PDB file of C-alpha atoms in Angstrom:
ATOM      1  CA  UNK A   1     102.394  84.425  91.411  1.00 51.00           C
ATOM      2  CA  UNK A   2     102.517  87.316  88.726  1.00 53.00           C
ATOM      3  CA  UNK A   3      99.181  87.592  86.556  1.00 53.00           C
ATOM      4  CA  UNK A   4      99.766  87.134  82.758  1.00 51.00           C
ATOM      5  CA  UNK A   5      98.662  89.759  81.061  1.00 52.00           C
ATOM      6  CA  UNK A   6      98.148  89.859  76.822  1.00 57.00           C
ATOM      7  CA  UNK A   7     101.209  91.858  74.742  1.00 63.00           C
ATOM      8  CA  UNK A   8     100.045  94.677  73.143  1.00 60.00           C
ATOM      9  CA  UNK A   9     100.434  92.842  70.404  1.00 58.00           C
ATOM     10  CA  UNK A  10      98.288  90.009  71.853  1.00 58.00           C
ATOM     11  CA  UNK A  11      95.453  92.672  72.975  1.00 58.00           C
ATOM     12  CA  UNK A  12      95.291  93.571  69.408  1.00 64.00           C
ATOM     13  CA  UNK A  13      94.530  90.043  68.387  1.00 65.00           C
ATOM     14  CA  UNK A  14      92.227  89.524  71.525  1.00 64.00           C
ATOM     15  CA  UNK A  15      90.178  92.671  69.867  1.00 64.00           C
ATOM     16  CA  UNK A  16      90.033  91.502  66.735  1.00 68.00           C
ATOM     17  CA  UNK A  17      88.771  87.860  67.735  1.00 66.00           C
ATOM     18  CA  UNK A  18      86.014  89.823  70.006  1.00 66.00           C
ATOM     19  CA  UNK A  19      84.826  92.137  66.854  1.00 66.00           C
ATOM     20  CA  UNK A  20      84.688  88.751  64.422  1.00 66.00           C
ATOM     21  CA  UNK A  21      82.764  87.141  67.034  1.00 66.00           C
ATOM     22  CA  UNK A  22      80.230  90.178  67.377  1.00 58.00           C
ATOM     23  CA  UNK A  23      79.679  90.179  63.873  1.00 51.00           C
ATOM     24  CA  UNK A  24      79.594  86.604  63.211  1.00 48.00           C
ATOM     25  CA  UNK A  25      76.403  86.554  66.599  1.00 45.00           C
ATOM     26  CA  UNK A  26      74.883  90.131  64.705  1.00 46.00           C
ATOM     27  CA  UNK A  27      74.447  87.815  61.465  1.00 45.00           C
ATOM     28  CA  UNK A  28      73.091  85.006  63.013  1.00 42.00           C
ATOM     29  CA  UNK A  29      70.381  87.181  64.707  1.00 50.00           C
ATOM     30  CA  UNK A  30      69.954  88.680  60.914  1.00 61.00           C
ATOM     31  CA  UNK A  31      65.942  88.234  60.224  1.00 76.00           C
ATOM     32  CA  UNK A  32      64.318  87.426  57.086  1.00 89.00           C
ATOM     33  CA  UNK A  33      63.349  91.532  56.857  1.00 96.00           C
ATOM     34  CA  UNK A  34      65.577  94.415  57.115  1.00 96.00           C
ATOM     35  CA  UNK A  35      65.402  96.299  60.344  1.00 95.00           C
ATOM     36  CA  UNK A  36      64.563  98.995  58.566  1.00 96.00           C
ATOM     37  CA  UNK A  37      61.444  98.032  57.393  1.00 97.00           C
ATOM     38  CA  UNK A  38      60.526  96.050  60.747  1.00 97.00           C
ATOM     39  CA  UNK A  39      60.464  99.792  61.721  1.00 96.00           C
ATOM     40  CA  UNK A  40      58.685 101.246  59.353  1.00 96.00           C
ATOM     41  CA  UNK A  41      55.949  98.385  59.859  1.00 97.00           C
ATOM     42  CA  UNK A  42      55.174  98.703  63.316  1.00 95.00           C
ATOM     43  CA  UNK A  43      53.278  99.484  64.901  1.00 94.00           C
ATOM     44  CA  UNK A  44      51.673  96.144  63.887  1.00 94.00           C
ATOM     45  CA  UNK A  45      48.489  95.244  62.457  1.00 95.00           C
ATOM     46  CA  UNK A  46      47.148  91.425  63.535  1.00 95.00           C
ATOM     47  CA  UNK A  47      46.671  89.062  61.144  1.00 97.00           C
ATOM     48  CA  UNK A  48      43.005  88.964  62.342  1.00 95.00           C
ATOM     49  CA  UNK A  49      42.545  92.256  61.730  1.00 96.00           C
ATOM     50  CA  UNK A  50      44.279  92.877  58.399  1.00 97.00           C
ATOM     51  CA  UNK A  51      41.522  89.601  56.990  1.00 95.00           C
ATOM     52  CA  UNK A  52      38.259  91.585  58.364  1.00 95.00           C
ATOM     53  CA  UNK A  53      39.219  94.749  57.114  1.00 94.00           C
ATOM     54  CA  UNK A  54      41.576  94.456  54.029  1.00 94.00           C
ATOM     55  CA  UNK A  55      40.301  97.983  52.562  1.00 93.00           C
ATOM     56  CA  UNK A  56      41.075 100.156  55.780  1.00 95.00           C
ATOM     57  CA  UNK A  57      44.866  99.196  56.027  1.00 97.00           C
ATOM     58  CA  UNK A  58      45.714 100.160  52.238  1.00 97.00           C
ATOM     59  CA  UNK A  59      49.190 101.376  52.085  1.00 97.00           C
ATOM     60  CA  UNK A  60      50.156 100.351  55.357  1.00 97.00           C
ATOM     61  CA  UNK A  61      53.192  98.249  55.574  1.00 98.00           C
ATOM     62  CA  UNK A  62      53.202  94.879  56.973  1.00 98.00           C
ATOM     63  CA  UNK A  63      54.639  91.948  57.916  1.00 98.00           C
ATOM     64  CA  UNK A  64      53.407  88.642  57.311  1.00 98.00           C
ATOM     65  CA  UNK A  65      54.338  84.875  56.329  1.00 98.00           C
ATOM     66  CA  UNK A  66      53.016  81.593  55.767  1.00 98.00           C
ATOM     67  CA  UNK A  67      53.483  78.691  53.383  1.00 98.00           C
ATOM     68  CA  UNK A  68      52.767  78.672  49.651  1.00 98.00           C
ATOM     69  CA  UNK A  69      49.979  77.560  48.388  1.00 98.00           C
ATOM     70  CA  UNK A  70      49.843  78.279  44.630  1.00 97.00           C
ATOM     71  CA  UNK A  71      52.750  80.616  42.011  1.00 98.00           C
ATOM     72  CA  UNK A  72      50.836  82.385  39.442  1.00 97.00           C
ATOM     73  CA  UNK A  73      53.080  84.179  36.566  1.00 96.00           C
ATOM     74  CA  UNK A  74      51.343  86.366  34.444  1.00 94.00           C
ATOM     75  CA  UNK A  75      52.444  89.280  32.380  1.00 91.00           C
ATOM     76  CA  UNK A  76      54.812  91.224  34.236  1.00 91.00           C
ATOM     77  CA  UNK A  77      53.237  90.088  37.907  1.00 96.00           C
ATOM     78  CA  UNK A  78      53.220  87.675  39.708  1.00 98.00           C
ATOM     79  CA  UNK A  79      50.725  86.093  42.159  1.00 98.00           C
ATOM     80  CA  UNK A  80      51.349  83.913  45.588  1.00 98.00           C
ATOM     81  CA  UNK A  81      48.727  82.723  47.480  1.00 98.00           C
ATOM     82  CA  UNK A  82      49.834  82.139  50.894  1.00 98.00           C
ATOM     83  CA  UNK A  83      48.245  79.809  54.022  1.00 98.00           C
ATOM     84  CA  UNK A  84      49.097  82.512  56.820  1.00 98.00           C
ATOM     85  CA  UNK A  85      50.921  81.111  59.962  1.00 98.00           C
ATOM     86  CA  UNK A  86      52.302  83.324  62.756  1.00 97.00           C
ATOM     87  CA  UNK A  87      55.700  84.470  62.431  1.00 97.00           C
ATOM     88  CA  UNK A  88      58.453  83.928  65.399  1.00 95.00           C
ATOM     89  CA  UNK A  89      61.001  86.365  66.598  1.00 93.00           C
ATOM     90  CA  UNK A  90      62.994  85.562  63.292  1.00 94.00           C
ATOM     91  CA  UNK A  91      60.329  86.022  61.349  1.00 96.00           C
ATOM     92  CA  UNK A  92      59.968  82.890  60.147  1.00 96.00           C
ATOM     93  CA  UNK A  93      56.811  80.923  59.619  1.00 97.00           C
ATOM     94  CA  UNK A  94      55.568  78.493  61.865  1.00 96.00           C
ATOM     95  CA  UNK A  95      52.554  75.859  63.052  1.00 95.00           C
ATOM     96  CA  UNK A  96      50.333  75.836  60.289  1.00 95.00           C
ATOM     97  CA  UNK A  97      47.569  75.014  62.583  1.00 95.00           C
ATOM     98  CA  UNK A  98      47.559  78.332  64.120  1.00 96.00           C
ATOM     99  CA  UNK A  99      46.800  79.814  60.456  1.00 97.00           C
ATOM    100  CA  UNK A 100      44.015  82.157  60.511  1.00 97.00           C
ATOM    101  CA  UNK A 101      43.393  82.352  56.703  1.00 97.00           C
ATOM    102  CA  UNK A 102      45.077  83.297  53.326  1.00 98.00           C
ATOM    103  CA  UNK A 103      46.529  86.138  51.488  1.00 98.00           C
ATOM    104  CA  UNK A 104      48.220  86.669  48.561  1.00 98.00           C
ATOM    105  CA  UNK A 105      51.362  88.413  47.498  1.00 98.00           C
ATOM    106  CA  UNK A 106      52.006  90.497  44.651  1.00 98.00           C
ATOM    107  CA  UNK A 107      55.334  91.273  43.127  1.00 98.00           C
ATOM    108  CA  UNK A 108      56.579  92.202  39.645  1.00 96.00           C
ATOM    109  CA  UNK A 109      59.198  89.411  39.758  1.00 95.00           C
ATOM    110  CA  UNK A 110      59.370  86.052  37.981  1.00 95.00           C
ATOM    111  CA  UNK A 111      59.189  83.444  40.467  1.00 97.00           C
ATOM    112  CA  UNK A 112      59.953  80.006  39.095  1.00 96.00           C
ATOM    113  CA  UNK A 113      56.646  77.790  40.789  1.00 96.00           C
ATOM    114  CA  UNK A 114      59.646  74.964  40.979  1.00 96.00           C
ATOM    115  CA  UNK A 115      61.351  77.175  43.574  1.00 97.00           C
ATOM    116  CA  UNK A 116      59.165  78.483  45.317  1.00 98.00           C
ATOM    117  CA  UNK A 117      57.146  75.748  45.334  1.00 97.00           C
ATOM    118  CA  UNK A 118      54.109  74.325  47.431  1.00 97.00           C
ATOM    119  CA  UNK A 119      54.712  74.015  50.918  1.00 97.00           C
ATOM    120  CA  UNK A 120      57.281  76.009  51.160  1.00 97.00           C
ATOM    121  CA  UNK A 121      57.707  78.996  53.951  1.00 98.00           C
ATOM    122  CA  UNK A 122      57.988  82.274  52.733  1.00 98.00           C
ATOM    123  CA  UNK A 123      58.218  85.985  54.411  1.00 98.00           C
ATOM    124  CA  UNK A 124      57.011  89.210  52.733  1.00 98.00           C
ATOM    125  CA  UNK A 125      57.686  92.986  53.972  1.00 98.00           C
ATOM    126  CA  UNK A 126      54.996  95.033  51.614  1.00 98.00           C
ATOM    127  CA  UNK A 127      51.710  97.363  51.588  1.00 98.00           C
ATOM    128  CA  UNK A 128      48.388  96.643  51.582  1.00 98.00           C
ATOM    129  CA  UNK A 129      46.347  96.841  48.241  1.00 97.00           C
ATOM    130  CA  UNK A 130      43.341  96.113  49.477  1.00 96.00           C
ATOM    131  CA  UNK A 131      41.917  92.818  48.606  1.00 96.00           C
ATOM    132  CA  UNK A 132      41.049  90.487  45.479  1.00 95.00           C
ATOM    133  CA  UNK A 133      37.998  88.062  45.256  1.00 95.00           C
ATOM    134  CA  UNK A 134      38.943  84.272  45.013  1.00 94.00           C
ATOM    135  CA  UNK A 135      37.600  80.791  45.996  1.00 93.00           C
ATOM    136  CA  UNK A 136      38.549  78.496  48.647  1.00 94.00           C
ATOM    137  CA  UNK A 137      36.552  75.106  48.252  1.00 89.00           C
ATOM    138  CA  UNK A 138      33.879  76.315  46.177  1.00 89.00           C
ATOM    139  CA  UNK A 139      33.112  79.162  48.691  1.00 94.00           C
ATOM    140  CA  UNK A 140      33.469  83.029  47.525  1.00 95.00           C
ATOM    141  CA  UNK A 141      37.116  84.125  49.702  1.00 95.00           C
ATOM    142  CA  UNK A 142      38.495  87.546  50.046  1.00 95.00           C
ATOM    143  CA  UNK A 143      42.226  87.300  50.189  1.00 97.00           C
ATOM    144  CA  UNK A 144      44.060  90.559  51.309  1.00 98.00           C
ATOM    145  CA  UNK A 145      46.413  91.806  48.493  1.00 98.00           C
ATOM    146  CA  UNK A 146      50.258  92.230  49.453  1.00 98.00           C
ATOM    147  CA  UNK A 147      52.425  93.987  46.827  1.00 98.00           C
ATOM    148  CA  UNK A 148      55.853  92.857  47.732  1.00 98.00           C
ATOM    149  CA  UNK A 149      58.950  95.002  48.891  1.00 98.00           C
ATOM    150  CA  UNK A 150      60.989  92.091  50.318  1.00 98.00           C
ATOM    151  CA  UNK A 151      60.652  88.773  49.815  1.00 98.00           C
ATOM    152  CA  UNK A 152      62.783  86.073  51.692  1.00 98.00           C
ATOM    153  CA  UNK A 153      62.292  82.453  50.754  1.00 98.00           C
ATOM    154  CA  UNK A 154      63.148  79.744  53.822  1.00 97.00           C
ATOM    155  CA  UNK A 155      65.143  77.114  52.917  1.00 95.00           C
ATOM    156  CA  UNK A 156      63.539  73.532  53.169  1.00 91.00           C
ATOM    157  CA  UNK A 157      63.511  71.970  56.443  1.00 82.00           C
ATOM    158  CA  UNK A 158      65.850  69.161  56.802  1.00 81.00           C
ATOM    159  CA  UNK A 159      64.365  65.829  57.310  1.00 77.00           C
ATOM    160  CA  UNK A 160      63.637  64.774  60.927  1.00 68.00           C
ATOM    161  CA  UNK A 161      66.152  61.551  61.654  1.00 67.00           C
ATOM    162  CA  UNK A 162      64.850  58.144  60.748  1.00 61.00           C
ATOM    163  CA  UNK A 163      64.370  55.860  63.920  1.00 53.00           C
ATOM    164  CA  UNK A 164      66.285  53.211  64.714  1.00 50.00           C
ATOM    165  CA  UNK A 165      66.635  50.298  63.041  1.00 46.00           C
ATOM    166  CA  UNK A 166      67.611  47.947  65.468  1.00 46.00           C
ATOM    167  CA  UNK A 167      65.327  47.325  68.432  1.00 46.00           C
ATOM    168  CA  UNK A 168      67.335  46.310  71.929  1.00 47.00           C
ATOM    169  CA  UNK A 169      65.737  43.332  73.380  1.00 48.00           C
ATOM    170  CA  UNK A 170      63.364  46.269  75.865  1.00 48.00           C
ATOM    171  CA  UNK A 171      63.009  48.797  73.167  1.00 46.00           C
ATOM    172  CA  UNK A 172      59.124  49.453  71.775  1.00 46.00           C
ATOM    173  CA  UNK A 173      58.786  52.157  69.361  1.00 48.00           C
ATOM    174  CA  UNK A 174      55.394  54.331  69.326  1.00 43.00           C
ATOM    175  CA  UNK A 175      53.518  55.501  66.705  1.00 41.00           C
ATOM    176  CA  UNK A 176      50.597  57.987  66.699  1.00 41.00           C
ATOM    177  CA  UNK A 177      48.403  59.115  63.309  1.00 41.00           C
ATOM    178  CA  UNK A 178      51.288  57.326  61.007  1.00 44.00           C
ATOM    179  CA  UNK A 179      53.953  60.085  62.387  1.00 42.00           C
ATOM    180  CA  UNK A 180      56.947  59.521  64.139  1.00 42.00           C
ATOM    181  CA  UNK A 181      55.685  61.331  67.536  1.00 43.00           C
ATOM    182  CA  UNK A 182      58.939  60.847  69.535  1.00 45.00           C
ATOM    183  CA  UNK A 183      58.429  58.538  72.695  1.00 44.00           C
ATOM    184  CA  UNK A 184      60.424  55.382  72.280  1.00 47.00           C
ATOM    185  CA  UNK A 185      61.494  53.950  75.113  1.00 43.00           C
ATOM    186  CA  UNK A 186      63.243  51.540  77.243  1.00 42.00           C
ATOM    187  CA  UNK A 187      62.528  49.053  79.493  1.00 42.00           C
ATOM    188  CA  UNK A 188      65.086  47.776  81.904  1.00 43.00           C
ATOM    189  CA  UNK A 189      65.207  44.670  83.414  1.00 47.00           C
ATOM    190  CA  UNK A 190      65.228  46.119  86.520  1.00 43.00           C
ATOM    191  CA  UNK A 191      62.459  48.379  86.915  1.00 45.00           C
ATOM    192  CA  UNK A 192      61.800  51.257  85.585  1.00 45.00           C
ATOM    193  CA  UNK A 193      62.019  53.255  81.840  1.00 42.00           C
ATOM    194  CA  UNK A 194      64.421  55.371  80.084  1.00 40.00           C
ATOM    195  CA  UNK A 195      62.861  57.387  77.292  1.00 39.00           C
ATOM    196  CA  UNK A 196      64.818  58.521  74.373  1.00 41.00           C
ATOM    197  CA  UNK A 197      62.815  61.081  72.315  1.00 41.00           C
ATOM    198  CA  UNK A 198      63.167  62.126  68.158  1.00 38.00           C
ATOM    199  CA  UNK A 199      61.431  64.811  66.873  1.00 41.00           C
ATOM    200  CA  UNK A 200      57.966  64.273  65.079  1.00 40.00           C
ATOM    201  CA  UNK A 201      58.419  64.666  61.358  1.00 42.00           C
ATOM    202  CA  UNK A 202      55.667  67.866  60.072  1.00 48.00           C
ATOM    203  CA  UNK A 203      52.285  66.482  58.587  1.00 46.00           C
ATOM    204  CA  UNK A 204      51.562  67.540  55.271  1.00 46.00           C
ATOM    205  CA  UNK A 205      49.462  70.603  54.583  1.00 52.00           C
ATOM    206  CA  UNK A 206      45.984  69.155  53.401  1.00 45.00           C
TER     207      UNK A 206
END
C-alpha cells in the first residue's frame, strides 16, 4: 500500500499548525520575570542570606516573592511589605510555611491596596537598597528594601471544590484542623476501601 504523503500545500499548513503550537507551549512556559532579567539576576543570592546581610548586596538584582502583607501609598512611592515564600520554577510564590522572613518592596507606582490586596502572591525583579527599620509584633525588624523593576501580580487562586453533598450509604468524610484535608473514602460491602481524594483548601495566613 502507497504511503500518503501531505500536498505541498498541506505541508504548508502542517508548518504553520507546528509554529502556532510552539508559540502557544513558549507562552505557557512565560514566567512572571523577563528572561532577561532572570539573567541579569543570577547568579542568585538566598533568601537567607539577602535577610542577614541586607547592606552588602546593595544594587544587586534579585529575585524574590511572597504574599502581601500590608500597601502603603505615600507621596510618589509606594511601600509593600511582603511574607517571603520560596519561588518555583515559574516563579511563583508558594508554601507560606517555608517563609524565612519579610521584605518590603519599593516602587514609584500607585498600587490600589484593593488590588493588591492582603494575601495575595506577588513577584518582584529589583535591586537591593539596603534595609529599613520596622516592627513585627512589638519586636525591632529589619526588612531588606527592594526598589521594584518588575512587578507581576498572581491572580487569586481558585477555590478548592466543595465536597460532596450526598454521602453513599459507605462514604465517611474526614476532617483535620477544620480543613478539607482530602481522604474521603469508601467502604464496600465487600471488603476493602476505595479512596477518592480533593485537594485541601490553603489556611489563612495568621
Amino acid at each position: 500500500m502507497r504511503p500518503w504523503f501531505p500536498s505541498a500545500r498541506g505541508r504548508g499548513w502542517l508548518w504553520i499548525g507546528l509554529l502556532l503550537l510552539l508559540a502557544f507551549a513558549l507562552s505557557a512556559c512565560a514566567t512572571a520575570i523577563s528572561r532577561p532579567y532572570q539573567d541579569m539576576a543570577r547568579p542568585e543570592v538566598s533568601f537567607g542570606t539577602l535577610i542577614a546581610q541586607p547592606d552588602a548586596y546593595k544594587g544587586r538584582k534579585v529575585i524574590l516573592g511572597g504574599y502581601i502583607l500590608e500597601v502603603s501609598n505615600e507621596q510618589g512611592e509606594t511601600f509593600v511589605t511582603v511574607l517571603q515564600t520560596p519561588l518555583d520554577h515559574w516563579l511563583q510564590p508558594g508554601d507560606d510555611r517555608q517563609s524565612q522572613g519579610r521584605f518590603i518592596i519599593r516602587t514609584k507606582q500607585f498600587l490600589d491596596p484593593e488590588v493588591y490586596a492582603k494575601d495575595r502572591a506577588v513577584t518582584v525583579g529589583g535591586s537591593v537598597a539596603g534595609s529599613t527599620p520596622g516592627q513585627v509584633g512589638g519586636s525591632e525588624y529589619s526588612y531588606p528594601l527592594i526598589d521594584a523593576d518588575e512587578l507581576y501580580l498572581w491572580p487569586p487562586p481558585k477555590p478548592a471544590p466543595a465536597y460532596p453533598s450526598v454521602y453513599g450509604p459507605y462514604y465517611y468524610p474526614y476532617w483535620w484542623d477544620g480543613y478539607w484535608w482530602g481522604y474521603p473514602y469508601y467502604y464496600y460491602p465487600w471488603g476493602g476501601v476505595y479512596y477518592r481524594h480533593y485537594p485541601r483548601s490553603h489556611p489563612p495566613r495568621r
